[in-house]
Coordinates of C-alpha atoms in Angstrom, one line a residue:
X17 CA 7.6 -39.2 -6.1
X18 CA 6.6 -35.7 -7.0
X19 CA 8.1 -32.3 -5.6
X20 CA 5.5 -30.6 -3.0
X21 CA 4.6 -27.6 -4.7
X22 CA 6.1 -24.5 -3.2
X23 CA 5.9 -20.5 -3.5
X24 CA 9.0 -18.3 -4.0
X25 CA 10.1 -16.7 -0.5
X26 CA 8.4 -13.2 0.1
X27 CA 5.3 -14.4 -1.9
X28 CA 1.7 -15.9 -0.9
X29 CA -1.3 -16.9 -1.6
X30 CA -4.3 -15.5 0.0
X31 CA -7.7 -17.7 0.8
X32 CA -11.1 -16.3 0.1
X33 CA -11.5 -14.9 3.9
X34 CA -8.1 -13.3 3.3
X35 CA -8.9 -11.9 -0.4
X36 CA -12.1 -10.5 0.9
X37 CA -10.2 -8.5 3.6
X38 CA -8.0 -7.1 2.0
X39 CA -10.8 -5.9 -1.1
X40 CA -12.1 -4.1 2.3
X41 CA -9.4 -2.0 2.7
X42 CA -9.0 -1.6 -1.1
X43 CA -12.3 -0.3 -1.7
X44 CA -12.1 2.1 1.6
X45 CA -9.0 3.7 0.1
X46 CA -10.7 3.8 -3.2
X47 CA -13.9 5.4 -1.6
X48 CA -11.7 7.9 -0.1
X49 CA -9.1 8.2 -3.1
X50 CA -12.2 9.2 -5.4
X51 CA -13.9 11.5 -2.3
X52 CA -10.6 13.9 -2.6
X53 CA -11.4 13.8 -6.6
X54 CA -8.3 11.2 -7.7
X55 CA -8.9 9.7 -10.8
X56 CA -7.2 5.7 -11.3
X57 CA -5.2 4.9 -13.8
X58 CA -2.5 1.4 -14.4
X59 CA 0.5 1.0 -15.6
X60 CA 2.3 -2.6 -17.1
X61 CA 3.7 -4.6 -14.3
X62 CA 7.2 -4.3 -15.9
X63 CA 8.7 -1.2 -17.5
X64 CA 11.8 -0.7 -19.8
X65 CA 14.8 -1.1 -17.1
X66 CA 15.9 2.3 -18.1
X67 CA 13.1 3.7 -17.0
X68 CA 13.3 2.4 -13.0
X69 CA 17.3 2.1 -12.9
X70 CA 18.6 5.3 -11.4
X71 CA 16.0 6.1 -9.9
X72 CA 15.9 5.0 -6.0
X73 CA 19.5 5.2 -5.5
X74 CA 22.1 2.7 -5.5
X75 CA 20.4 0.7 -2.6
X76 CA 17.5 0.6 -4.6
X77 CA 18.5 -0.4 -7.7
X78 CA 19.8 -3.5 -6.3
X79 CA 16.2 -4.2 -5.0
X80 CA 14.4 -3.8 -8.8
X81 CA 13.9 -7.4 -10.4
X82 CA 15.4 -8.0 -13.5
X83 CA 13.7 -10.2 -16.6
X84 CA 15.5 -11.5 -18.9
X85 CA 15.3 -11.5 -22.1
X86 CA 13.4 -14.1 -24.7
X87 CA 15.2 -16.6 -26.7
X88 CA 19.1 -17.0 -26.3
X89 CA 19.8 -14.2 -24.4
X90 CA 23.3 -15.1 -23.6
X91 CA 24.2 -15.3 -27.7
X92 CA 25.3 -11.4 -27.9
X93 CA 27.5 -11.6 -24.8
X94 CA 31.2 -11.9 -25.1
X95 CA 32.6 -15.0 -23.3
X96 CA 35.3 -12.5 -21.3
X97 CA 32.3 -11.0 -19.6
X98 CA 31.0 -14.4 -18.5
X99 CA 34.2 -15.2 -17.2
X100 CA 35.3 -11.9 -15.3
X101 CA 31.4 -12.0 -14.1
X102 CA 31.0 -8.7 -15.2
X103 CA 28.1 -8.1 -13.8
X104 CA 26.5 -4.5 -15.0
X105 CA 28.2 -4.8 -18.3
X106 CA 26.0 -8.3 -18.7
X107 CA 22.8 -7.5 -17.6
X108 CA 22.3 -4.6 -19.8
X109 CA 22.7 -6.9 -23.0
X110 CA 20.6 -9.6 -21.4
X111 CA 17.6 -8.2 -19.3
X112 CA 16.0 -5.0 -21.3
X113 CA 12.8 -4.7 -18.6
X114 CA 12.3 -4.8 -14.9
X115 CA 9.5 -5.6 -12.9
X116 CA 8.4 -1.9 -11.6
X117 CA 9.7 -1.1 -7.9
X118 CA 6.9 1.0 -7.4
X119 CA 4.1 3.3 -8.6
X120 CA 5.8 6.6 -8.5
X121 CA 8.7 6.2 -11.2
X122 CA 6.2 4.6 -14.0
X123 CA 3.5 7.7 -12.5
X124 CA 6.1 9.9 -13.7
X125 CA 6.9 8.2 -17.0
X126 CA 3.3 7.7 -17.5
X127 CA 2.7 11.9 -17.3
X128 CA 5.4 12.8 -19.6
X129 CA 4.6 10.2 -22.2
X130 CA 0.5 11.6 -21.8
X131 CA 1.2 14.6 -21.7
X132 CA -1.0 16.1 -24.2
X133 CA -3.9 14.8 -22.7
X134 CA -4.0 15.4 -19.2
X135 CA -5.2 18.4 -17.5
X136 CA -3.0 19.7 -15.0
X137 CA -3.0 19.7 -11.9
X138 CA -3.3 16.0 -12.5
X139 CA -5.1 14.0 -9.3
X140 CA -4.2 10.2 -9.9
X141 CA -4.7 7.4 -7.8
X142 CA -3.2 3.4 -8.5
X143 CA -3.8 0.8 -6.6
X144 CA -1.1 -2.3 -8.4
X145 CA 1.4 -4.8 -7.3
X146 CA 5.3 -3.6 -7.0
X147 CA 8.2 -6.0 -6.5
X148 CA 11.4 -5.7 -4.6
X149 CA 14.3 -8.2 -4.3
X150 CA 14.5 -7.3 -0.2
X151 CA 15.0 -9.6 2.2
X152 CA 11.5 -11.1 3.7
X153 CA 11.0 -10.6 7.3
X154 CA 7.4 -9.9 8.9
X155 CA 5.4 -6.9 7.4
X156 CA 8.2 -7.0 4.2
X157 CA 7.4 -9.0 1.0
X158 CA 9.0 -9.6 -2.4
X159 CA 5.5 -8.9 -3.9
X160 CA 3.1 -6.5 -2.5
X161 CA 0.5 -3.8 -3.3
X162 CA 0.9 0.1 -3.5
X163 CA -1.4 2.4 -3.5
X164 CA -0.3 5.6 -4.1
X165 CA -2.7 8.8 -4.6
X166 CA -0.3 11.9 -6.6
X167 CA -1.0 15.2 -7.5
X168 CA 1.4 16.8 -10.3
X169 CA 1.5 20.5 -12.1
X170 CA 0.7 22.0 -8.6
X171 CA 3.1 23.8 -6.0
X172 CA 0.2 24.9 -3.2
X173 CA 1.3 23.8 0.1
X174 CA -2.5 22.9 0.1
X175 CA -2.4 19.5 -1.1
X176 CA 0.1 18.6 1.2
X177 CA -2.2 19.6 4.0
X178 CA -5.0 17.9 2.0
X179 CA -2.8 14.5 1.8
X180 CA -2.3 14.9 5.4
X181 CA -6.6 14.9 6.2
X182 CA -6.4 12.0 3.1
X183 CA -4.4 9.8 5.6
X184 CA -6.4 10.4 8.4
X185 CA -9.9 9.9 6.3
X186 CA -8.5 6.8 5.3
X187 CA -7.4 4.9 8.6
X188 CA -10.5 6.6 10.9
X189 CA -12.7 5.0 7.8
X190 CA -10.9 1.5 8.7
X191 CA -10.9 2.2 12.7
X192 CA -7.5 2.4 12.8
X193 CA -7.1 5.5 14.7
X194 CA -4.4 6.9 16.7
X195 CA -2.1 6.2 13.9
X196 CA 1.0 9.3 13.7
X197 CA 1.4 11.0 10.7
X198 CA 5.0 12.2 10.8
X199 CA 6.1 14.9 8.6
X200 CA 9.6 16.4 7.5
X201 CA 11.3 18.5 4.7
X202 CA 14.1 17.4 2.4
X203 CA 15.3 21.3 2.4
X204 CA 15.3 21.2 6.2
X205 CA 17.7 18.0 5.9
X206 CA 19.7 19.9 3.1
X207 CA 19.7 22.9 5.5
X208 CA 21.3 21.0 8.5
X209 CA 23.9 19.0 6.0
X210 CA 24.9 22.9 4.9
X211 CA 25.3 24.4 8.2
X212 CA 27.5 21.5 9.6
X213 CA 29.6 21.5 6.7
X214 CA 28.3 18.1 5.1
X215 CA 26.2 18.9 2.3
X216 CA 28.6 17.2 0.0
X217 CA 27.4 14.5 1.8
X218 CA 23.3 14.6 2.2
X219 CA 22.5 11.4 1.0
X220 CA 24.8 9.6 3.4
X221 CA 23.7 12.0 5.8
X222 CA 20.2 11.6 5.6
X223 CA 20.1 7.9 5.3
X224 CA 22.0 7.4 8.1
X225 CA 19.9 9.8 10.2
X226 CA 16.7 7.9 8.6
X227 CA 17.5 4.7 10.8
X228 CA 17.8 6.4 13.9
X229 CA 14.4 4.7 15.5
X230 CA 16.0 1.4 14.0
X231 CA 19.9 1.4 15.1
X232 CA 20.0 4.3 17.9
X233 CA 21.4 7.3 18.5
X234 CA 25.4 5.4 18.3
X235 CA 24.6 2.8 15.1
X236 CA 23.7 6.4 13.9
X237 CA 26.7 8.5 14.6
X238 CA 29.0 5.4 13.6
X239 CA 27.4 5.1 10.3
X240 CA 28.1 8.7 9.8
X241 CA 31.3 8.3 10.8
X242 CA 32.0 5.6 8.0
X243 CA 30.7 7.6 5.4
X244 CA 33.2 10.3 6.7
X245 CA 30.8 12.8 7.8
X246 CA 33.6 14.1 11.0
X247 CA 32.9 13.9 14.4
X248 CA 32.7 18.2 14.8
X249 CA 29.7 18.1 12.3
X250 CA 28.0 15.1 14.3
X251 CA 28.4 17.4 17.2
X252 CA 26.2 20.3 15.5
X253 CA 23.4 18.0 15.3
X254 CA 23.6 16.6 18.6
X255 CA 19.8 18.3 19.3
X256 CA 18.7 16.4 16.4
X257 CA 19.0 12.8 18.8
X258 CA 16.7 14.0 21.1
X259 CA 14.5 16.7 19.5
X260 CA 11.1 16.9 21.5
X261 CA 8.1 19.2 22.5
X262 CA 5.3 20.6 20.6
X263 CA 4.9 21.2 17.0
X264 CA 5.5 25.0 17.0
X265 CA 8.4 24.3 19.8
X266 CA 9.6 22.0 17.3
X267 CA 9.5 24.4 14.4
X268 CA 11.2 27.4 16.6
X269 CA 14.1 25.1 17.3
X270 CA 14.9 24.1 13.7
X271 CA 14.3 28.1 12.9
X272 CA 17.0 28.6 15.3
X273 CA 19.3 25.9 14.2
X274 CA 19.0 27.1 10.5
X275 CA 19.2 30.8 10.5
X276 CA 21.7 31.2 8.1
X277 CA 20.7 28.1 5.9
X278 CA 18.8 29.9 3.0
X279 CA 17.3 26.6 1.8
X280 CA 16.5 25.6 5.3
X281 CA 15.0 28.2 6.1
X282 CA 12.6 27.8 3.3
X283 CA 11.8 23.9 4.6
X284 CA 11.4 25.8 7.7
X285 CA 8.1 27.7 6.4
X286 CA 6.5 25.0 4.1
X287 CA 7.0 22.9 7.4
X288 CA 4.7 25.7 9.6
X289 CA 2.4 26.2 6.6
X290 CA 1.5 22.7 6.4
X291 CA 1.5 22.0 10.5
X292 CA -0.4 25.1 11.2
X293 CA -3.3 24.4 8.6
X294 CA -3.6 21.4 9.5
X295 CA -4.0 21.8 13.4
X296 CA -6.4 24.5 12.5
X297 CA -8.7 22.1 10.2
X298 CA -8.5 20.0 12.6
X299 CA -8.0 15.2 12.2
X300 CA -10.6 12.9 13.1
X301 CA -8.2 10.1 14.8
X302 CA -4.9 10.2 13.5
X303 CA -2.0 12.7 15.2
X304 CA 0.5 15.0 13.2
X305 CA 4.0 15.2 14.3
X306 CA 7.0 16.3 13.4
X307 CA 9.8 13.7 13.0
X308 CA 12.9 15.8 12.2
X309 CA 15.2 12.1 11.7
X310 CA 12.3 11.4 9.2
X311 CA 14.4 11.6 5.8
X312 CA 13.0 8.3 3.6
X313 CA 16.6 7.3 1.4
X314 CA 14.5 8.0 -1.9
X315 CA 16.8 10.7 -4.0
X316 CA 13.6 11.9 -5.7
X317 CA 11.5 13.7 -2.6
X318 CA 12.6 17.8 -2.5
X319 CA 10.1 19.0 0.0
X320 CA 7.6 17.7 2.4
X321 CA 8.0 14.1 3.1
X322 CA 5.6 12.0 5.5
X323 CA 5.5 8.5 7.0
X324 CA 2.8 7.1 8.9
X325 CA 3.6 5.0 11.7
X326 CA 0.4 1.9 13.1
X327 CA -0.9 2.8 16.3
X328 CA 1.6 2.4 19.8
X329 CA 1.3 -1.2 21.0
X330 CA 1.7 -2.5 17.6
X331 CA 5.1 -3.5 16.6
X332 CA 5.0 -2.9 12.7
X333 CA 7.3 -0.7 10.6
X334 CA 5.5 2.1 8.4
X335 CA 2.2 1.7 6.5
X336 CA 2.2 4.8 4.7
X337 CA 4.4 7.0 3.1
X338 CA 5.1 10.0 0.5
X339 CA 6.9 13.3 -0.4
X340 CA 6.7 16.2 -2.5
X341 CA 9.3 15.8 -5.3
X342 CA 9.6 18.7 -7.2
X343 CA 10.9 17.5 -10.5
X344 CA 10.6 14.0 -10.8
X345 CA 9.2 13.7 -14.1
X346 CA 12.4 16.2 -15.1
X347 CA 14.5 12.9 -15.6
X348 CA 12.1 11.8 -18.9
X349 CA 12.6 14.8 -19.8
X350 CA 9.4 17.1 -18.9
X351 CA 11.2 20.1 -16.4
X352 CA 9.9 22.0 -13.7
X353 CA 6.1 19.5 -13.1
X354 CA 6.1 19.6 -9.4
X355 CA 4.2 16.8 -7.9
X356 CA 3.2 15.7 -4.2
X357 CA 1.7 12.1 -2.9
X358 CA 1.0 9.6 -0.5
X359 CA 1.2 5.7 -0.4
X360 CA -0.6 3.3 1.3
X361 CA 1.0 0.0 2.4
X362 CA -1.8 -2.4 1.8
X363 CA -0.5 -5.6 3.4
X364 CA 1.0 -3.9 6.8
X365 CA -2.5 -2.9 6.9
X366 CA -3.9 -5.8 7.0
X367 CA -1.7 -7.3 9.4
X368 CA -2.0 -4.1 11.7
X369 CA -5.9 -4.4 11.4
X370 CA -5.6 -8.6 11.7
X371 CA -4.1 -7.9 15.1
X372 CA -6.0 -5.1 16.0
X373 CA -9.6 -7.4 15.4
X374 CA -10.5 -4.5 13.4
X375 CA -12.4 -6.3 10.2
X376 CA -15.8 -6.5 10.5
X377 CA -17.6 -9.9 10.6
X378 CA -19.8 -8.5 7.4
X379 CA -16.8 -8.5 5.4
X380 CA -16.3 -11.9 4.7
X381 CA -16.6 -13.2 1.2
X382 CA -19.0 -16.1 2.0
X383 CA -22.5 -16.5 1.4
X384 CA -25.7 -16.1 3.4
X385 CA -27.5 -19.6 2.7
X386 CA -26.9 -22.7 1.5
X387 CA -29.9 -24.4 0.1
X388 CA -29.4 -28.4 0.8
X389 CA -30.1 -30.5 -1.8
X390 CA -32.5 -33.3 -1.4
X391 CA -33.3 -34.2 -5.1
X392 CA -33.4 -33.2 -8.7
X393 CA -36.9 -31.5 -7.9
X394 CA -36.3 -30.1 -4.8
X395 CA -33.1 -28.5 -6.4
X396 CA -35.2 -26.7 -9.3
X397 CA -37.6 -25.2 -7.1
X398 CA -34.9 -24.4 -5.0
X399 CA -33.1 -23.0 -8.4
X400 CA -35.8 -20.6 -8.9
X401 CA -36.0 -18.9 -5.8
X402 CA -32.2 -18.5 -5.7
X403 CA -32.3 -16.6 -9.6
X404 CA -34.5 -14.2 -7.3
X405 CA -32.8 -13.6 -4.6
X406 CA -29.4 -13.2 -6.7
X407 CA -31.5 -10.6 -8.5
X408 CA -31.9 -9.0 -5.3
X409 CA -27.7 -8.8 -4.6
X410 CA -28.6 -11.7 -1.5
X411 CA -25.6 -14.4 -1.8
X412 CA -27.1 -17.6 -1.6
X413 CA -26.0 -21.0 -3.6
X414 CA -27.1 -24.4 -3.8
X415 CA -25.4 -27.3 -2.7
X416 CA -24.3 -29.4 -6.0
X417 CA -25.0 -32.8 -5.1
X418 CA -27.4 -35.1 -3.2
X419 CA -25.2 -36.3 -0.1
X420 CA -26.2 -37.4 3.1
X421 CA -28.1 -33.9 4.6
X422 CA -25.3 -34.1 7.8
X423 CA -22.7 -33.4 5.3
X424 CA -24.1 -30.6 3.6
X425 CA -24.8 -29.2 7.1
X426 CA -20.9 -29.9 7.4
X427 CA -20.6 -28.0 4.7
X428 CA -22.1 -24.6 5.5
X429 CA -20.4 -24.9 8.5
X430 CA -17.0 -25.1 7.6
X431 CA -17.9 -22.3 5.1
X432 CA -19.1 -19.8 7.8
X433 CA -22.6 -19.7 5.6
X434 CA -25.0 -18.4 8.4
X435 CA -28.0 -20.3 6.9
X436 CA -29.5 -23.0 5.6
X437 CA -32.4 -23.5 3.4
X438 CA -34.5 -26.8 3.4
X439 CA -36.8 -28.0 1.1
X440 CA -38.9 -30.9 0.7
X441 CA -41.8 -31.9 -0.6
X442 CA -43.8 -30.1 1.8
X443 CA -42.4 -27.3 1.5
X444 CA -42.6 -27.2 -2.0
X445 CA -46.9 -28.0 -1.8
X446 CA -47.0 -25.4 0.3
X447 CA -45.0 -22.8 -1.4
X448 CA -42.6 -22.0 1.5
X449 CA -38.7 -22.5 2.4
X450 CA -37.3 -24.1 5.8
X451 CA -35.0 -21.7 7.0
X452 CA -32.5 -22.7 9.7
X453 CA -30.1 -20.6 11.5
X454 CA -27.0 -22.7 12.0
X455 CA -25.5 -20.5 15.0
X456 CA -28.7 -21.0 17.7
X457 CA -30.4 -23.5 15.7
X458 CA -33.4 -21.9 15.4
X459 CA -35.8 -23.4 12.2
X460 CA -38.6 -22.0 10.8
X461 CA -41.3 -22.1 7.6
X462 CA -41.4 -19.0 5.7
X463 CA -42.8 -17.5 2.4
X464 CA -40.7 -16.3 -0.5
X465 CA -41.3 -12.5 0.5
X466 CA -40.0 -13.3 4.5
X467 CA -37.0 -15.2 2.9
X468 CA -35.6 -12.4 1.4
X469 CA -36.4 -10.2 4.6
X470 CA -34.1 -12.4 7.0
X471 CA -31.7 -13.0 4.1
X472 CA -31.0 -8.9 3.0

């Protein structure tokens, strides 16, 4: 008996209503990607693993999916190493590339190695697959799409505010609004580590701080604890577990907290630059709020960092995120190229939207008439009037064989095809089409010039 087929966990596939869906969304962010004057560009699905390894951070690096290598891979390894499973001496000398863990990294490797012929400040957008070994649960896949919009060779404060109004473009475009935009600083996180005596101790710090909505305000302070951050410096912070009010309130009491903190200080400002132009411009449907446990565990970010969280109601993690990272492409080599950007998580969207009812009916990939088939010569005259409506972008198609006319009917049905097109021999004397609308049942005889009318 044969094996049922299967997918790999954290995969799927994705039917033609699904597909055409999500190329909605796509081609919105495009739209809007090319409106704030991003240019695309792609990268290979897999990149030398020295390129992504080092990158994200230890708990990152565990997440990158390794390939291995062709032929006998396992020929230059020493049998010791097999035995003691030595793991990261092995893997080097058998898996040479990774499949890339996101868009930024190989963004990065893809500006250095270019170089010479890009004009800076460089406006990029991708829209590409990434993979991550993580563990699938709802909203989190193995495989999933990115699309990311960068700007590098700039250090203006104004294209963070412009990434901000990109965001909110984007999901008032889709009718996703009242989605939160929230915004942090990596200096202000710096800043706090510094005046509490921790800064030896930032990353910990800020990734335990990170999961605050996630574990609470104790899974916090014990995860601090037993990355031996001490209970005095958890005290300091104690404001941070419950920091509310306005933006500018906001912004006052971090001021206040970070006085002598040189480097927080500076967050500090880019924070009320960004905020206050922003509030003054104005957002269509999205909000703007500063989330001071916001950290995202990425070493890379330096400055501004944003997350955007799906409207309240809907229980789904982030589906959008960013930073500015002020030196990224620095590790291939290429110093001080500052860089900001955003990313958009495709499938969250979709499943936010999916819940929501927001797609609209228009969107699906189906056509607009099926012509039945009652003969070879019904078929051709059939044939020639669909050649001219295709010419005219209408979707119509002809059904292939000559069943029994309650089947094809079946057919369009099941497909969601709004119409069907009859024609017989009278029809075809007379030069017309029998057009029946399939959801009120409605029939009547039309020319050629009042098919493609109802049709477009």
């Amino acid at each position: 008996m044969a094996q049922k087929p299967s997918i790999p966990k954290g995969t799927r596939d994705f039917s033609p209503a699904e597909v055409a869906k999500r190329n909605y969304i796509f081609s919105t962010i495009k739209t809007n990607f090319e409106k704030f004057g991003f240019q695309p560009i792609e990268t290979p699905s897999f990149e030398n693993s020295e390129t992504l390894m080092g990158k994200y951070g230890e708990e990152g690096d565990r997440l990158i999916f390794k390939i291995l290598n062709s032929g006998e891979y396992l020929k230059n390894v020493p049998l010791e190493f097999l035995e003691y499973r030595q793991e990261n001496v092995v893997t080097p000398k058998i898996s040479e590339k990774a499949l890339r863990y996101d868009l930024t990294v190989p963004f990065a490797r893809y500006v250095v190695q270019h170089q010479n012929e890009i004009e800076f400040p460089f406006k990029r957008y991708q829209i590409q697959p990434v993979w991550r070994a993580d563990r699938p649960q709802k909203g989190r896949f193995r495989e999933f799409y990115q699309c990311d919009a960068d700007v590098v060779g700039s250090n203006s404060l104004w294209q963070e505010v412009e990434l901000v109004q990109l965001y909110d473009s984007v999901f008032s475009q889709l009718g996703l609004g009242g989605v939160t935009i929230k915004i942090n600083n990596r200096k202000i996180l710096s800043g706090i580590a510094e005046v509490i005596g921790a800064s030896d101790k930032l990353i910990d710090f800020t990734v335990a701080l990170d999961k605050l909505d996630k574990i609470g305000e104790d899974g916090v302070k014990k995860e601090m604890l037993e990355k031996g951050i001490s209970e005095t410096a958890i005290e300091k912070v104690q404001p941070l577990f419950n920091f509310t009010g306005t933006i500018n309130e906001k912004i006052e009491k971090l001021a206040n907290l970070l006085a002598n903190s040189e480097e927080g200080m500076k967050g500090v400002n880019e924070l009320k630059f960004i905020c206050d132009n922003v509030m003054t411009l104005g957002l269509q449907t999205a909000f703007l709020d500063l989330d001071v446990t916001l950290a995202r565990g990425l070493n890379y970010y330096t400055g501004a960092i944003f997350e955007v969280a799906a409207p309240k109601g809907v229980a789904m993690g982030s589906i959008g995120g960013g930073g500015r990272y002020d030196d990224l492409t620095g590790i291939f080599g290429l110093k001080n190229m500052s860089g900001v950007g955003i990313s958009f998580g495709l499938d969250r969207i979709a499943l936010v939207m999916e819940e929501v009812g927001l797609f609209p009916e228009a969107v699906l990939a189906t056509s607009k008439a099926l012509f039945l088939n009652f003969g070879d010569k019904e078929a051709l005259y059939s044939m020639k009037a669909i050649g001219k409506l295709r010419q005219k972008g209408i979707k119509v198609e002809l059904y292939p064989d000559k069943s029994k006319i309650d089947k094809q009917f079946k057919h369009a049905d099941r497909r969601g095809i709004p119409f069907a097109v009859i024609v017989g021999e009278s029809e075809i004397e007379r030069e017309e089409f029998g057009l029946k609308n399939l959801a009120t049942g409605e029939q009547q005889k039309v020319d050629f010039a009042t098919l493609v009318t109802l049709l477009q």
